[in-house]
CSV table of C-alpha atoms in Angstrom, one decimal:
chain,number,residue,atom,x,y,z
K,54,MET,CA,0.0,0.0,0.0
K,55,THR,CA,1.2,3.5,-0.6
K,56,THR,CA,1.2,6.4,1.8
K,57,ALA,CA,-1.4,9.1,1.3
K,58,LEU,CA,0.3,12.3,0.4
K,59,PRO,CA,-1.0,15.8,-0.4
K,60,LEU,CA,-1.8,16.6,-4.0
K,61,PRO,CA,0.6,18.8,-5.9
K,62,GLU,CA,-0.4,22.1,-7.5
K,63,PHE,CA,-2.1,21.2,-10.8
K,64,THR,CA,0.2,22.5,-13.5
K,65,HIS,CA,-0.1,19.4,-15.7
K,66,GLU,CA,-0.5,19.8,-19.5
K,67,ARG,CA,-2.6,16.7,-19.9
K,68,VAL,CA,-3.9,13.8,-17.7
K,69,GLU,CA,-5.7,10.8,-19.1
K,70,VAL,CA,-7.6,8.4,-16.8
K,71,ILE,CA,-9.3,5.3,-18.2
K,72,THR,CA,-10.6,1.9,-17.2
K,73,GLY,CA,-8.7,-0.6,-19.2
K,74,HIS,CA,-11.1,-2.3,-21.5
K,75,ARG,CA,-9.2,-5.6,-21.4
K,76,SER,CA,-8.2,-5.6,-17.8
K,77,GLY,CA,-10.9,-3.5,-16.1
K,78,LEU,CA,-8.1,-1.7,-14.1
K,79,PHE,CA,-7.6,1.9,-13.3
K,80,ILE,CA,-5.0,3.4,-15.6
K,81,ALA,CA,-3.7,7.0,-15.5
K,82,VAL,CA,-1.1,8.7,-17.7
K,83,ALA,CA,0.0,12.2,-16.6
K,84,LEU,CA,1.9,14.5,-18.8
K,85,HIS,CA,3.2,17.3,-16.6
K,86,SER,CA,5.5,19.1,-19.0
K,87,SER,CA,6.8,18.7,-22.5
K,88,ALA,CA,8.8,22.0,-22.4
K,89,LEU,CA,12.1,20.2,-22.8
K,90,GLY,CA,10.9,17.5,-25.1
K,91,SER,CA,8.8,14.3,-25.1
K,92,ALA,CA,8.2,13.4,-21.5
K,93,LEU,CA,9.9,10.3,-20.0
K,94,GLY,CA,8.8,8.5,-16.9
K,95,GLY,CA,8.0,5.0,-15.7
K,96,ALA,CA,4.8,3.0,-15.4
K,97,ARG,CA,4.0,2.0,-11.8
K,98,LEU,CA,1.9,-1.0,-10.9
K,99,TRP,CA,0.8,-0.7,-7.3
K,100,THR,CA,-2.0,-1.2,-4.8
K,101,TYR,CA,-3.9,1.9,-3.6
K,102,PRO,CA,-6.6,2.2,-0.9
K,103,GLN,CA,-8.8,4.2,-3.4
K,104,TRP,CA,-8.6,5.1,-7.1
K,105,SER,CA,-8.1,8.7,-6.0
K,106,ASP,CA,-4.9,7.8,-4.3
K,107,ALA,CA,-3.6,6.3,-7.5
K,108,LEU,CA,-4.5,9.5,-9.3
K,109,GLY,CA,-2.7,11.6,-6.7
K,110,ASP,CA,0.3,9.4,-7.0
K,111,VAL,CA,0.6,9.9,-10.8
K,112,LEU,CA,0.2,13.6,-10.4
K,113,ARG,CA,3.0,13.8,-7.9
K,114,LEU,CA,5.3,11.5,-9.7
K,115,SER,CA,4.9,13.2,-13.1
K,116,ALA,CA,5.6,16.6,-11.6
K,117,ALA,CA,8.7,15.1,-9.9
K,118,MET,CA,9.8,13.7,-13.3
K,119,THR,CA,9.8,17.2,-14.8
K,120,LEU,CA,12.2,18.3,-12.0
K,121,LYS,CA,14.3,15.2,-12.3
K,122,ASN,CA,14.8,15.4,-16.1
K,123,ALA,CA,15.4,19.1,-16.1
K,124,ALA,CA,17.9,19.0,-13.2
K,125,ALA,CA,19.7,16.1,-15.0
K,126,GLY,CA,20.2,18.2,-18.1
K,127,LEU,CA,18.0,15.9,-20.3
K,128,ASP,CA,16.0,17.1,-23.3
K,129,ALA,CA,13.0,15.3,-21.9
K,130,GLY,CA,9.8,16.5,-20.2
K,131,GLY,CA,8.1,15.0,-17.2
K,132,GLY,CA,5.4,12.3,-17.2
K,133,LYS,CA,4.3,9.2,-15.4
K,134,ALA,CA,1.8,6.3,-15.6
K,135,VAL,CA,0.1,4.3,-12.9
K,136,ILE,CA,-1.9,1.1,-13.0
K,137,GLY,CA,-3.8,1.1,-9.8
K,138,LEU,CA,-4.9,-2.1,-8.1
K,139,ALA,CA,-7.6,-2.3,-5.4
K,140,PRO,CA,-6.6,-3.8,-2.1
K,141,GLY,CA,-6.5,-7.6,-2.3
K,142,THR,CA,-6.2,-7.7,-6.1
K,143,THR,CA,-3.9,-10.3,-7.5
K,144,LEU,CA,-3.1,-10.4,-11.2
K,145,ASP,CA,-2.7,-13.7,-13.0
K,146,ALA,CA,-0.5,-13.7,-16.1
K,147,GLU,CA,-3.4,-13.2,-18.5
K,148,ARG,CA,-4.8,-10.1,-16.7
K,149,ARG,CA,-1.3,-8.7,-16.2
K,150,ARG,CA,-0.7,-8.9,-19.9
K,151,ALA,CA,-4.1,-7.2,-20.5
K,152,ALA,CA,-3.2,-4.4,-18.1
K,153,PHE,CA,-0.1,-3.6,-20.0
K,154,LEU,CA,-1.8,-3.8,-23.4
K,155,ASP,CA,-4.3,-1.3,-22.0
K,156,LEU,CA,-1.4,0.9,-20.8
K,157,GLY,CA,0.1,0.7,-24.3
K,158,ASP,CA,-3.1,2.1,-25.8
K,159,ALA,CA,-3.2,4.9,-23.2
K,160,VAL,CA,0.4,5.9,-24.0
K,161,GLU,CA,-0.2,5.8,-27.7
K,162,ALA,CA,-3.2,8.2,-27.2
K,163,MET,CA,-0.7,10.8,-25.9
K,164,ASP,CA,0.5,11.3,-29.5
K,165,GLY,CA,4.2,10.8,-28.7
K,166,LEU,CA,4.4,13.4,-25.9
K,167,TYR,CA,5.0,10.7,-23.3
K,168,ARG,CA,7.4,7.8,-23.3
K,169,THR,CA,6.9,5.1,-20.7
K,170,ALA,CA,9.3,2.6,-19.1
K,171,GLU,CA,9.4,0.1,-16.2
K,172,ASP,CA,9.0,1.4,-12.6
K,173,VAL,CA,8.0,0.0,-9.2
K,174,GLY,CA,5.9,-3.1,-9.8
K,175,SER,CA,6.6,-3.4,-13.5
K,176,THR,CA,9.3,-5.0,-15.5
K,177,THR,CA,11.2,-4.8,-18.8
K,178,ASP,CA,9.0,-7.8,-19.9
K,179,ASP,CA,5.9,-5.7,-19.2
K,180,MET,CA,7.3,-3.0,-21.4
K,181,LEU,CA,7.7,-5.5,-24.2
K,182,VAL,CA,3.9,-6.1,-23.9
K,183,VAL,CA,3.4,-2.3,-24.0
K,184,SER,CA,5.5,-2.2,-27.2
K,185,GLU,CA,2.8,-4.3,-28.9
K,186,ARG,CA,0.5,-1.2,-28.8
K,187,THR,CA,2.9,1.7,-29.0
K,188,ALA,CA,6.4,2.6,-30.1
K,189,HIS,CA,6.7,5.2,-27.3
K,190,VAL,CA,8.3,2.9,-24.7
K,191,VAL,CA,11.9,2.5,-23.6
K,192,GLY,CA,13.8,0.0,-21.5
K,193,LEU,CA,12.9,-3.2,-23.4
K,194,PRO,CA,14.6,-6.4,-22.4
K,195,ASP,CA,18.3,-7.0,-23.4
K,196,ARG,CA,17.3,-10.1,-25.4
K,197,VAL,CA,15.3,-8.1,-27.9
K,198,GLY,CA,18.0,-5.4,-28.2
K,199,GLY,CA,16.6,-3.0,-25.6
K,200,SER,CA,18.5,-1.1,-22.9
K,201,GLY,CA,17.3,-3.5,-20.2
K,202,GLU,CA,16.7,-3.0,-16.5
K,203,PRO,CA,17.7,0.5,-15.4
K,204,ALA,CA,18.1,-0.3,-11.7
K,205,GLY,CA,21.9,-0.7,-12.1
K,206,PRO,CA,22.4,2.8,-13.4
K,207,THR,CA,20.0,4.2,-10.8
K,208,SER,CA,22.0,2.6,-8.0
K,209,LEU,CA,25.2,3.9,-9.5
K,210,GLY,CA,23.8,7.5,-9.4
K,211,VAL,CA,22.7,7.0,-5.8
K,212,TYR,CA,26.1,5.7,-4.8
K,213,GLU,CA,27.8,8.8,-6.3
K,214,ALA,CA,25.2,11.0,-4.5
K,215,ILE,CA,26.0,9.3,-1.2
K,216,ARG,CA,29.7,9.9,-1.8
K,217,ALA,CA,29.0,13.6,-2.5
K,218,THR,CA,26.9,13.8,0.7
K,219,LEU,CA,29.6,12.2,2.8
K,220,GLU,CA,32.1,14.7,1.3
K,221,GLN,CA,29.8,17.5,2.3
K,222,LEU,CA,29.5,16.2,5.8
K,223,THR,CA,33.0,15.1,6.5
K,224,GLY,CA,35.2,16.4,3.7
K,225,VAL,CA,35.9,12.9,2.5
K,226,ALA,CA,33.9,11.0,-0.1
K,227,ASP,CA,34.6,7.6,1.3
K,228,VAL,CA,31.9,5.1,2.4
K,229,ALA,CA,34.3,2.8,4.3
K,230,GLY,CA,33.5,2.7,8.0
K,231,ARG,CA,30.4,4.9,7.6
K,232,ALA,CA,27.1,3.9,9.1
K,233,VAL,CA,24.4,3.6,6.4
K,234,THR,CA,20.8,2.6,6.9
K,235,ILE,CA,18.9,1.4,3.8
K,236,SER,CA,15.1,1.3,4.0
K,237,GLY,CA,13.9,-0.8,1.1
K,238,LEU,CA,15.7,-3.7,-0.6
K,239,GLY,CA,14.2,-3.7,-4.0
K,240,GLN,CA,16.0,-3.6,-7.3
K,241,VAL,CA,17.9,-0.4,-6.5
K,242,GLY,CA,18.2,-0.7,-2.7
K,243,SER,CA,19.6,-4.3,-2.9
K,244,ARG,CA,22.2,-3.3,-5.5
K,245,LEU,CA,23.3,-0.4,-3.5
K,246,ALA,CA,23.6,-2.5,-0.3
K,247,VAL,CA,25.9,-4.9,-2.1
K,248,ARG,CA,28.1,-2.2,-3.3
K,249,LEU,CA,28.3,-0.3,-0.1
K,250,SER,CA,29.0,-3.5,1.9
K,251,ALA,CA,31.8,-4.4,-0.5
K,252,GLU,CA,33.4,-1.0,0.1
K,253,GLY,CA,33.3,-1.3,3.9
K,254,ALA,CA,30.2,0.6,5.0
K,255,ARG,CA,28.5,-0.5,8.2
K,256,LEU,CA,25.0,-1.4,7.0
K,257,THR,CA,21.6,-1.5,8.7
K,258,VAL,CA,18.8,-2.6,6.3
K,259,THR,CA,15.1,-3.4,6.3
K,260,ASP,CA,12.3,-4.2,3.9
K,261,VAL,CA,8.6,-4.9,4.2
K,262,ASP,CA,9.3,-8.3,2.7
K,263,PRO,CA,10.9,-10.5,5.5
K,264,VAL,CA,12.4,-12.7,2.8
K,265,LYS,CA,14.9,-9.9,2.2
K,266,GLN,CA,16.6,-10.8,5.5
K,267,HIS,CA,18.7,-13.3,3.6
K,268,LEU,CA,20.5,-10.4,1.9
K,269,ALA,CA,21.2,-8.8,5.3
K,270,HIS,CA,22.7,-12.1,6.4
K,271,ASP,CA,24.8,-12.5,3.2
K,272,LEU,CA,26.1,-9.0,3.6
K,273,GLU,CA,26.6,-9.3,7.4
K,274,ALA,CA,24.3,-6.2,7.8
K,275,ALA,CA,22.1,-5.5,10.7
K,276,TRP,CA,18.4,-6.1,10.2
K,277,VAL,CA,15.7,-4.0,11.9
K,278,PRO,CA,11.9,-4.3,11.6
K,279,PRO,CA,10.3,-1.9,9.1
K,280,GLY,CA,9.3,1.3,10.9
K,281,GLU,CA,12.2,1.3,13.3
K,282,GLU,CA,15.0,1.9,10.8
K,283,HIS,CA,15.0,5.7,11.3
K,284,LEU,CA,15.9,5.2,15.0
K,285,VAL,CA,19.2,3.6,14.2
K,286,PRO,CA,22.2,6.0,14.4
K,287,ALA,CA,23.6,6.5,10.9
K,288,ASP,CA,25.7,8.8,8.9
K,289,VAL,CA,23.4,8.5,5.9
K,290,PHE,CA,19.7,7.3,5.9
K,291,VAL,CA,18.7,5.9,2.5
K,292,PRO,CA,15.0,5.8,1.7
K,293,ALA,CA,14.7,3.3,-1.1
K,294,GLY,CA,11.1,2.2,-1.0
K,295,ILE,CA,7.8,3.9,-1.7
K,296,GLY,CA,7.4,7.7,-1.0
K,297,GLY,CA,6.1,9.5,2.0
K,298,LEU,CA,8.4,7.8,4.6
K,299,LEU,CA,9.7,11.0,6.0
K,300,THR,CA,6.7,12.3,8.0
K,301,ASP,CA,7.0,15.0,10.7
K,302,ASP,CA,7.2,12.3,13.4
K,303,VAL,CA,9.8,10.3,11.5
K,304,ILE,CA,11.9,13.4,10.9
K,305,ASP,CA,11.7,14.4,14.5
K,306,ALA,CA,13.0,11.0,15.6
K,307,LEU,CA,15.5,10.4,12.8
K,308,ASP,CA,18.9,9.6,14.1
K,309,ALA,CA,21.0,10.4,11.0
K,310,ARG,CA,23.3,13.1,9.8
K,311,ALA,CA,22.0,13.1,6.2
K,312,VAL,CA,19.2,11.7,4.0
K,313,CYS,CA,20.1,10.5,0.5
K,314,GLY,CA,18.2,7.8,-1.3
K,315,PRO,CA,16.4,6.7,-4.5
K,316,ALA,CA,12.8,6.8,-3.3
K,317,ASN,CA,10.6,9.2,-5.2
K,318,ASN,CA,8.9,11.8,-3.0
K,319,PRO,CA,10.3,10.6,0.3
K,320,LEU,CA,9.1,13.7,2.1
K,321,ALA,CA,5.5,13.4,3.2
K,322,GLU,CA,5.3,17.2,3.1
K,323,HIS,CA,7.4,19.7,1.1
K,324,ARG,CA,8.1,21.5,4.4
K,325,GLY,CA,9.9,18.4,5.5
K,326,ALA,CA,13.1,19.8,3.9
K,327,ASP,CA,12.9,22.8,6.3
K,328,ARG,CA,12.2,20.5,9.2
K,329,LEU,CA,15.3,18.4,8.4
K,330,ALA,CA,17.4,21.5,8.1
K,331,SER,CA,16.2,22.8,11.4
K,332,ARG,CA,17.6,19.5,13.0
K,333,GLY,CA,20.9,19.9,11.2
K,334,ILE,CA,20.2,16.9,8.9
K,335,LEU,CA,21.5,17.3,5.3
K,336,TYR,CA,18.9,16.4,2.7
K,337,ALA,CA,19.8,15.3,-0.8
K,338,PRO,CA,16.9,16.0,-3.1
K,339,ASP,CA,15.4,12.8,-4.4
K,340,PHE,CA,14.9,13.9,-8.0
K,341,VAL,CA,18.7,14.6,-8.2
K,342,VAL,CA,19.8,11.5,-6.4
K,343,ASN,CA,17.6,9.0,-8.3
K,344,ALA,CA,18.0,10.3,-11.9
K,345,GLY,CA,20.5,7.6,-13.0
K,346,GLY,CA,17.9,5.3,-14.5
K,347,VAL,CA,16.1,8.0,-16.6
K,348,ILE,CA,19.5,9.4,-17.8
K,349,TYR,CA,20.5,5.9,-18.9
K,350,LEU,CA,17.1,5.2,-20.6
K,351,ASP,CA,16.9,8.5,-22.4
K,352,LEU,CA,20.4,8.6,-23.7
K,353,VAL,CA,20.4,4.9,-24.8
K,354,ALA,CA,17.0,5.4,-26.6
K,355,LYS,CA,18.4,8.4,-28.4
K,356,GLY,CA,21.8,6.8,-29.2
K,357,LEU,CA,23.7,9.6,-27.4
K,358,GLY,CA,26.9,7.9,-26.5
K,359,THR,CA,28.5,4.6,-25.8
K,360,ARG,CA,27.5,2.6,-22.7
K,361,ASP,CA,30.6,3.8,-20.9
K,362,GLU,CA,30.0,7.4,-21.8
K,363,ILE,CA,26.4,7.2,-20.7
K,364,LEU,CA,27.3,5.6,-17.4
K,365,ALA,CA,29.9,8.4,-16.9
K,366,ARG,CA,27.0,10.8,-17.4
K,367,VAL,CA,25.1,8.9,-14.7
K,368,ALA,CA,28.1,9.1,-12.3
K,369,GLY,CA,28.0,12.9,-12.8
K,370,ILE,CA,25.0,13.0,-10.5
K,371,GLY,CA,27.6,13.3,-7.7
K,372,ALA,CA,28.9,16.5,-9.3
K,373,THR,CA,25.3,17.8,-9.8
K,374,LEU,CA,24.6,17.3,-6.1
K,375,ARG,CA,27.8,19.0,-5.1
K,376,ARG,CA,26.6,22.0,-7.1
K,377,VAL,CA,23.3,21.9,-5.4
K,378,TYR,CA,24.9,21.8,-1.9
K,379,ALA,CA,27.2,24.7,-2.9
K,380,ASP,CA,24.3,26.8,-4.2
K,381,ALA,CA,22.2,26.1,-1.1
K,382,ALA,CA,25.0,27.2,1.2
K,383,GLU,CA,25.7,30.3,-0.9
K,384,ARG,CA,22.0,31.4,-0.9
K,385,GLY,CA,21.2,30.3,2.6
K,386,VAL,CA,18.4,27.9,1.4
K,387,THR,CA,17.8,24.2,1.7
K,388,PRO,CA,19.3,21.8,-0.9
K,389,LEU,CA,15.7,21.1,-2.0
K,390,GLU,CA,15.1,24.8,-2.9
K,391,ALA,CA,18.5,24.9,-4.6
K,392,ALA,CA,17.7,21.8,-6.7
K,393,GLU,CA,14.3,23.1,-7.6
K,394,ALA,CA,15.9,26.4,-8.8
K,395,LEU,CA,18.3,24.4,-10.9
K,396,ALA,CA,15.4,22.6,-12.7
K,397,ALA,CA,13.4,25.8,-12.9
K,398,GLY,CA,16.2,27.6,-14.6
K,399,ARG,CA,16.3,25.0,-17.5
K,400,LEU,CA,12.5,25.1,-17.8
K,401,ARG,CA,12.5,28.9,-17.8
K,402,ALA,CA,15.2,29.0,-20.5
K,403,ALA,CA,13.0,26.6,-22.6
K,404,THR,CA,9.7,28.4,-22.1
K,405,GLY,CA,10.5,31.9,-21.1
K,406,THR,CA,8.4,31.5,-18.0
K,407,ALA,CA,8.8,30.1,-14.5
K,408,VAL,CA,7.3,26.7,-13.7
K,409,PRO,CA,5.9,26.2,-10.2
K,410,ALA,CA,7.7,23.5,-8.1
């Protein structure tokens, strides 16, 4: 289940909501901005208490993609898709295929202004189904010549962001001996845990799926029950699951020097950035930290560089975050405000007008 979060300001160019005629499922595609080019953002398959929660999620996520793609320097707008499941719904193979065929039709109806990809709950194989109905999809499986799963590049970007954050805190961008708590061991969180463990970080991990304890055992990491991870002393707290984790109560109890992770919209409220700052906790804006996957997918799809060149661009997330920290310090604002200004500057240059955050 997802956490109920406030709706963003409605500045979207276009939002399509349908009931899939094959699957009978709620499907929404939100185009927030095409100012920088055809929008790119993943398709999330998730369970929501109400259909309105799924709609709210796609509105928030698509707005965040505009910031993410702009701050990353991509010529891509912001959009997102959500397939919403009612509580207790389980998809068999036939209905799952039907859902992604329905999504393909919805994407095709956006006339090329939105390109979709895998996201939480969906896979590269699901995107192959989508491709039966539209050409506006990226991240197809390797076996058919696609760019494959983007979790690796995403985790690379998060790793470089953690190094930049540690450098800001300590003057040294070295994870060895640092205490890192990872909340969520999905595709990105698990890859990140393996890399940080190999480099000598002291890990505490958790996930809502208790089966993930085997990874903690393999990595000799401490395991804590979900909901208690923020109480563990850490240099860096890494939200790597579904958004909204950082509520006021969690922020007030958080025992960490910094927050830097791949979860989209980890702040339950925008003001959470100020609340973290008031406690002296450094916050790395999520849409800067987690941009590795979309950078990889967009550049591969457009043929802009070799794999090594594209991964070097992903690793540049560390440099982008250092710039954000420097701008925030110079202006006396939070890193979130500095990152939003970075994204807004690109959008303003493209449109001649400011775009609300």
